[in-house]
PDB file of C-alpha atoms in Angstrom:
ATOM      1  CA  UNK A1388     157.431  99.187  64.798  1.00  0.00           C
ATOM      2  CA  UNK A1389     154.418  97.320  63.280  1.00  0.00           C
ATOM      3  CA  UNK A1390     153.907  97.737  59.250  1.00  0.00           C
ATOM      4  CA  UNK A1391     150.713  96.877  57.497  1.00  0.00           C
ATOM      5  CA  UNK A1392     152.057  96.032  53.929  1.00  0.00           C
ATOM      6  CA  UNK A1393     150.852  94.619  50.396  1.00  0.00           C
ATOM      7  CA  UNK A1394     152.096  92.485  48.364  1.00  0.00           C
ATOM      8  CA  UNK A1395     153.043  93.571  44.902  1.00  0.00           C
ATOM      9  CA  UNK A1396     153.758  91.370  41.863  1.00  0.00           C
ATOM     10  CA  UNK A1397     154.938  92.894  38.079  1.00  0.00           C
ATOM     11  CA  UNK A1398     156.795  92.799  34.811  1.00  0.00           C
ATOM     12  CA  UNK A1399     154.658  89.414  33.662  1.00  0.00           C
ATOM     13  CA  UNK A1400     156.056  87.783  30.897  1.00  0.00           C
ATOM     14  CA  UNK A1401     155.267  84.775  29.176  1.00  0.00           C
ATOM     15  CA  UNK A1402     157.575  81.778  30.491  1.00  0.00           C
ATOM     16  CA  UNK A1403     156.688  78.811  28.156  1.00  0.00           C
ATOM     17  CA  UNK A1404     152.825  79.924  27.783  1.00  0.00           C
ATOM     18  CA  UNK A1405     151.996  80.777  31.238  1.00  0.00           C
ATOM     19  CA  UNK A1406     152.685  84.899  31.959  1.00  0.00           C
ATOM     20  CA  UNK A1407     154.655  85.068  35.242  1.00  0.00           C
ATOM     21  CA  UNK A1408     155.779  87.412  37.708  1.00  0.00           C
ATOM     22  CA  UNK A1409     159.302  88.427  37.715  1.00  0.00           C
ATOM     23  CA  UNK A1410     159.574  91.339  40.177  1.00  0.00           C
ATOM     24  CA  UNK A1411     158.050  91.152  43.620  1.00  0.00           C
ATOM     25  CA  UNK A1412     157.661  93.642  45.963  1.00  0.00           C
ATOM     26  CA  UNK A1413     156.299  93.933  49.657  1.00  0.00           C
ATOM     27  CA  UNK A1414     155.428  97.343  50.857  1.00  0.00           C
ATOM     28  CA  UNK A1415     154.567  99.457  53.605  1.00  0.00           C
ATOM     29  CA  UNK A1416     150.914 100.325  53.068  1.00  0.00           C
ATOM     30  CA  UNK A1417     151.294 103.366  55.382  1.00  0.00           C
ATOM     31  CA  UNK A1418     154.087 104.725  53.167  1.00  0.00           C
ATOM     32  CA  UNK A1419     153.914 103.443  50.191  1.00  0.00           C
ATOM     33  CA  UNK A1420     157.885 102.441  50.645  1.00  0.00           C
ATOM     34  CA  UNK A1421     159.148  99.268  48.999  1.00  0.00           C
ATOM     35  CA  UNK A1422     160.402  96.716  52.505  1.00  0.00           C
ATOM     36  CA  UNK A1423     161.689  93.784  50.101  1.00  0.00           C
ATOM     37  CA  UNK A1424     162.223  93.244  46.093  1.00  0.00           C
ATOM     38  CA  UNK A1425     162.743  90.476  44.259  1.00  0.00           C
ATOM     39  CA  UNK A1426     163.622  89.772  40.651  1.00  0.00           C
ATOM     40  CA  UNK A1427     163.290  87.021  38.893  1.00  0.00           C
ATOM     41  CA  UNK A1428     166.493  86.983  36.245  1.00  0.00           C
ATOM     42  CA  UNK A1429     165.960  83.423  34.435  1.00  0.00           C
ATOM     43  CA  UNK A1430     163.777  80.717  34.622  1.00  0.00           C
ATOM     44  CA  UNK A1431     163.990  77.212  33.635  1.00  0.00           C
ATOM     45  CA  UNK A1432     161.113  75.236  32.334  1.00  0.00           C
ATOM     46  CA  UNK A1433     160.785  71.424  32.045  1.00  0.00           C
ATOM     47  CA  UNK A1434     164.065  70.394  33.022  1.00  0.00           C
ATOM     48  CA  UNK A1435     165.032  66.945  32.740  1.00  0.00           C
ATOM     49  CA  UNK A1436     165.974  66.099  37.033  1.00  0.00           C
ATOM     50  CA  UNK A1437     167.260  62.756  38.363  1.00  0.00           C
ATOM     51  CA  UNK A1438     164.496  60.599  39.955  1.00  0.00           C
ATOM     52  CA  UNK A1439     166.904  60.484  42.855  1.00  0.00           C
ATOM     53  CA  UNK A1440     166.611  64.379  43.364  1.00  0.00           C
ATOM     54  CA  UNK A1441     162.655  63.113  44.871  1.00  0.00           C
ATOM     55  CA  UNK A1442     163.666  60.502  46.991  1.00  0.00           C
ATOM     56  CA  UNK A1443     165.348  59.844  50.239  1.00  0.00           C
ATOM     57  CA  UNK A1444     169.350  59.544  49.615  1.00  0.00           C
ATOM     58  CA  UNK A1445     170.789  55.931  49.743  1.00  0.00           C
ATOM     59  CA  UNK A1446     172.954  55.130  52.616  1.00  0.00           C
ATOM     60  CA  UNK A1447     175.249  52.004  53.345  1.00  0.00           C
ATOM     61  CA  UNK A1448     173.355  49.682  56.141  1.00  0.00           C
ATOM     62  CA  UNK A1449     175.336  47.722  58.031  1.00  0.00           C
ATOM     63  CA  UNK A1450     174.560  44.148  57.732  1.00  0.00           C
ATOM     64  CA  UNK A1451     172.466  43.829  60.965  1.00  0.00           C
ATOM     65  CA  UNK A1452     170.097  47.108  59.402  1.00  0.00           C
ATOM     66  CA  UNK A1453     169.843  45.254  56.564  1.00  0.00           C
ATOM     67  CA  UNK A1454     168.852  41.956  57.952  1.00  0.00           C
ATOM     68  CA  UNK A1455     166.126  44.311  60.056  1.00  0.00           C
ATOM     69  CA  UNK A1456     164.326  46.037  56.841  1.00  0.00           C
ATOM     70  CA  UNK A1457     164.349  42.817  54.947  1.00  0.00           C
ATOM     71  CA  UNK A1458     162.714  41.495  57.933  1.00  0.00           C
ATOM     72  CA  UNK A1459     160.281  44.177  58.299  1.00  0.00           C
ATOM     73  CA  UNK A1460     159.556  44.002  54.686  1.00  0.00           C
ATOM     74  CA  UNK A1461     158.786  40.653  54.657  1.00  0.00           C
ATOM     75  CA  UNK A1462     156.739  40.738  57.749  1.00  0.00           C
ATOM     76  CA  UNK A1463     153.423  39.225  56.422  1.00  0.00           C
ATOM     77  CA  UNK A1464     154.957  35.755  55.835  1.00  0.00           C
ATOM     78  CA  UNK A1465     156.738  33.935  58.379  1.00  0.00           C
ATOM     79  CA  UNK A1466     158.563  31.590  56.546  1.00  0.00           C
ATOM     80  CA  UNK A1467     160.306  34.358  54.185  1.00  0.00           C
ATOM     81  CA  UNK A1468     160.868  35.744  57.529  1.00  0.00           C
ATOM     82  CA  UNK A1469     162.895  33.106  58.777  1.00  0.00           C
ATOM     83  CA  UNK A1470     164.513  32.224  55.858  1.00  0.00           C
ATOM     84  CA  UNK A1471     165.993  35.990  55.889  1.00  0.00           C
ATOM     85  CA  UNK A1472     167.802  35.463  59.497  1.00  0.00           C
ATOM     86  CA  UNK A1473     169.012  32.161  58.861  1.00  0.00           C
ATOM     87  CA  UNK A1474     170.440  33.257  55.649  1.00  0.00           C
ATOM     88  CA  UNK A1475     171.915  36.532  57.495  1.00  0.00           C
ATOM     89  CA  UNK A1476     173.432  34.289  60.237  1.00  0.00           C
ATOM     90  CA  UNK A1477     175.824  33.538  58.106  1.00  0.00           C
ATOM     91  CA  UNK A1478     177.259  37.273  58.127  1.00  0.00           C
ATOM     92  CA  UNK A1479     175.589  38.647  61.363  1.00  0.00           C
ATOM     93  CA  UNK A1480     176.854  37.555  64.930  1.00  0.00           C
ATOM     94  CA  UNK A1481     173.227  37.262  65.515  1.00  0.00           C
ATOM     95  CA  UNK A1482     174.409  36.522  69.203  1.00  0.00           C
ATOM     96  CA  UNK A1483     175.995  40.173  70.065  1.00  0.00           C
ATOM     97  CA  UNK A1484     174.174  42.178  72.127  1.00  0.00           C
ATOM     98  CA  UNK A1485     173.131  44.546  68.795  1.00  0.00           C
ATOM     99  CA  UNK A1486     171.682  41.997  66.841  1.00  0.00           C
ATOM    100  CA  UNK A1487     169.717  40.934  69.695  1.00  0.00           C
ATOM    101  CA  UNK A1488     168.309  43.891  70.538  1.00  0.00           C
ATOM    102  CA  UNK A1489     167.693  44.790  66.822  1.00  0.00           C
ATOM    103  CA  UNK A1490     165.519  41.270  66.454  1.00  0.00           C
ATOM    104  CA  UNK A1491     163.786  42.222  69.453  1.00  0.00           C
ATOM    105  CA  UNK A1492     162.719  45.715  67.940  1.00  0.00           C
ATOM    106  CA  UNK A1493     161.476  44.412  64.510  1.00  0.00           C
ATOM    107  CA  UNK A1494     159.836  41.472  66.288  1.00  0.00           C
ATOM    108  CA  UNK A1495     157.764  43.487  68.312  1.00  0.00           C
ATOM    109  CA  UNK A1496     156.553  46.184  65.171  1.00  0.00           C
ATOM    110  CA  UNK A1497     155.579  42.713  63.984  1.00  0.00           C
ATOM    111  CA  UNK A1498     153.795  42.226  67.007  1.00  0.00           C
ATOM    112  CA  UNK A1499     151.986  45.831  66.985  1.00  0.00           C
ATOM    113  CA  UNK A1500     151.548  45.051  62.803  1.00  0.00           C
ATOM    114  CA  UNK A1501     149.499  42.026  64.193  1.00  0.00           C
ATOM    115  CA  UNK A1502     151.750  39.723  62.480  1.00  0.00           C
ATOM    116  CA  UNK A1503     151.906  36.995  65.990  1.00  0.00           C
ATOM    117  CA  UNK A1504     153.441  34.288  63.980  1.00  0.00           C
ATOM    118  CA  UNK A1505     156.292  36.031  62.714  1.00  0.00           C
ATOM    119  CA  UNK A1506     156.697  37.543  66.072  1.00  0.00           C
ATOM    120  CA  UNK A1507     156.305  34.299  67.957  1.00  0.00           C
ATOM    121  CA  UNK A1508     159.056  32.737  65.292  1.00  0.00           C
ATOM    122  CA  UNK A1509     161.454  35.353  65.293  1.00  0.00           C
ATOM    123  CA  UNK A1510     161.293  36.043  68.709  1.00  0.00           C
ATOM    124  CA  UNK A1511     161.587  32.669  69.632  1.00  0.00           C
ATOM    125  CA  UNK A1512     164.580  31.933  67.294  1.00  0.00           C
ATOM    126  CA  UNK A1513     165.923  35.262  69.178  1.00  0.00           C
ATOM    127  CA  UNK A1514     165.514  33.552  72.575  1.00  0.00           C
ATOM    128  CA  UNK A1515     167.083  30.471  71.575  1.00  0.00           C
ATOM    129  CA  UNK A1516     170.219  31.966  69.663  1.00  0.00           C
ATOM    130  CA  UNK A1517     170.377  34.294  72.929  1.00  0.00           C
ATOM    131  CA  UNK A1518     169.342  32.520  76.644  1.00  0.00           C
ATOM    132  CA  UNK A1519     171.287  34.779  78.655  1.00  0.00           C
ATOM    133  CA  UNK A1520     169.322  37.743  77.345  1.00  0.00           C
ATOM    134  CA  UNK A1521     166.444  38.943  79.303  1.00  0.00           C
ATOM    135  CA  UNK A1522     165.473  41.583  76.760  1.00  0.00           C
ATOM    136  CA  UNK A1523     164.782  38.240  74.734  1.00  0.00           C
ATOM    137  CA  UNK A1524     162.495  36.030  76.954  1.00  0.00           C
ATOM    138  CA  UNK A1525     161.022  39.271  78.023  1.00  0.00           C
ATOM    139  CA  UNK A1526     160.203  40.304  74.302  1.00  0.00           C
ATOM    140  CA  UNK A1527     159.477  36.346  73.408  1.00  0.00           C
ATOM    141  CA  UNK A1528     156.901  36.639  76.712  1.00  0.00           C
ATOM    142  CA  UNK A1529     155.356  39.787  74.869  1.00  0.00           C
ATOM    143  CA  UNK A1530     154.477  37.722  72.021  1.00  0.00           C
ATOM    144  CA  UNK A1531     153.366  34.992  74.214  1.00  0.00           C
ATOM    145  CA  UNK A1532     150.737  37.266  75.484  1.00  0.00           C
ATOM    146  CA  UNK A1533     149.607  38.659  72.785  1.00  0.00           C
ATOM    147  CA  UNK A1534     148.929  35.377  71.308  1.00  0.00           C
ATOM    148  CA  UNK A1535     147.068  34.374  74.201  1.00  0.00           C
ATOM    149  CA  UNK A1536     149.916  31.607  75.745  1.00  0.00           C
ATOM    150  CA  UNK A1537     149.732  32.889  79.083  1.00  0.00           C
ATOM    151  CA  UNK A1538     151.428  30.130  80.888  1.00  0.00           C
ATOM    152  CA  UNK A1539     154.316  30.251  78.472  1.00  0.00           C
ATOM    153  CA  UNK A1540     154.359  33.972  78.744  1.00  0.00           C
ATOM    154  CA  UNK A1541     155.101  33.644  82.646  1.00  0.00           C
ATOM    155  CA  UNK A1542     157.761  31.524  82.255  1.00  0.00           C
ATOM    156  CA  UNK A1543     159.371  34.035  79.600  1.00  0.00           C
ATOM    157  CA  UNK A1544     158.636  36.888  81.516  1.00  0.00           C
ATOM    158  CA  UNK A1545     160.289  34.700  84.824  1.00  0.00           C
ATOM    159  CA  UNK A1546     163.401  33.485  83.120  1.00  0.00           C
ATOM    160  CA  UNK A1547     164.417  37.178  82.003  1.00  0.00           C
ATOM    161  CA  UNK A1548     163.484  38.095  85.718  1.00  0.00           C
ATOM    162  CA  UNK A1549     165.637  35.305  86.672  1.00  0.00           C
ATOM    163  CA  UNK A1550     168.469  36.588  84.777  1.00  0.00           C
ATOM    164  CA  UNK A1551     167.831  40.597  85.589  1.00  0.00           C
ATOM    165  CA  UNK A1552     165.559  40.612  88.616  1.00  0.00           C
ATOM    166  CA  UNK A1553     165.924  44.782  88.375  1.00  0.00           C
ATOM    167  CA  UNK A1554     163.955  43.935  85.004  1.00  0.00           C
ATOM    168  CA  UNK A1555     160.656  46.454  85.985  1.00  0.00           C
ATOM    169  CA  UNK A1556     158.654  45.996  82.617  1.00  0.00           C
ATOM    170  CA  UNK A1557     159.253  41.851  83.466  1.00  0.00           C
ATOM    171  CA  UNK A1558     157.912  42.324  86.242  1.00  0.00           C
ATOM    172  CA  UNK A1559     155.086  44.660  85.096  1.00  0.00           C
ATOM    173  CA  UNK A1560     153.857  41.943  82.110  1.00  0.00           C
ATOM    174  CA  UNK A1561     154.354  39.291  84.870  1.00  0.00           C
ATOM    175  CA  UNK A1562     151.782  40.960  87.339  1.00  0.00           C
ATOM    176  CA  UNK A1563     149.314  42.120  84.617  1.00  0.00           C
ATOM    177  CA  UNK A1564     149.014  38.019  83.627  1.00  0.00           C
ATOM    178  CA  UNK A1565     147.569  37.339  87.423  1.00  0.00           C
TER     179      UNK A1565
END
């Protein structure tokens, strides 16, 4: 069944100067018959609340997610950049396959930022620290392109076909450079 229904609000009383509601009531207009009540038993004004209570909750990063938002952060200088992975070398196997892949990611939202130097630096320092990764020449050739290195961007995109020839987006960039 289908109800048309108001909505009723009552028993105002002041709340530190402003007169508010404390009873609410929806009701079947047909009937006149009270659906749902609400009361309003105590109210709180101007409480003092912990910034935190308006903010995203910290978390613990691992040291590679770390190394990626200082990166990010410091996107619009290359140097800071690079000072930030050499520094997290130090405590980040920046050779695993995670840390790879991670560099990769922020070096291409650098890319998309239009930040090409810091993408052509980090990605580059990516490809060196990894040459057996063809997620790495393939992002490296990315940057390549984008920066309008075309020849270098073929050989990228060819040495992470040479080490994944299954590599379809490789091979895509690769074909869209003829």
């Amino acid at each position: 069944m289908r109800y048309t229904t108001l909505n009723a609000f009552s028993d105002y009383r002041p709340e530190a100067g402003v007169m508010r509601a404390h009873t609410f009531r929806e009701i079947d207009e047909e009937s006149g018959r009270p659906l749902t009540e609400s009361f309003v038993t105590s109210v709180e004004i101007n409480l003092d609340l912990p910034v935190s209570m308006f903010h995203p909750p910290d978390w613990d990063r691992t040291p590679v997610q770390s190394m990626i938002q200082r990166i990010f952060d410091e996107r619009t200088e290359t140097q800071a950049v690079m000072a930030t992975y050499r520094d997290f070398r130090a405590i980040v196997d920046v050779r695993s396959k995670a840390a790879s892949d991670a560099v990769d990611f922020v070096g291409y939202q650098c890319l998309k930022m239009g930040q090409i130097e810091t993408a052509l630096a980090l990605l580059a320092e990516n490809v060196s620290e990894n040459p057996g990764s063809a997620r790495a020449h393939f992002g490296f050739g990315r940057a390549l392109a984008a920066s309008g290195t075309t020849d270098e961007a073929r050989a990228q995109y060819r040495a992470a076909l040479s080490l994944d020839p299954n590599y379809h987006r490789a091979q895509a960039a690769l074909d869209d450079l003829h």
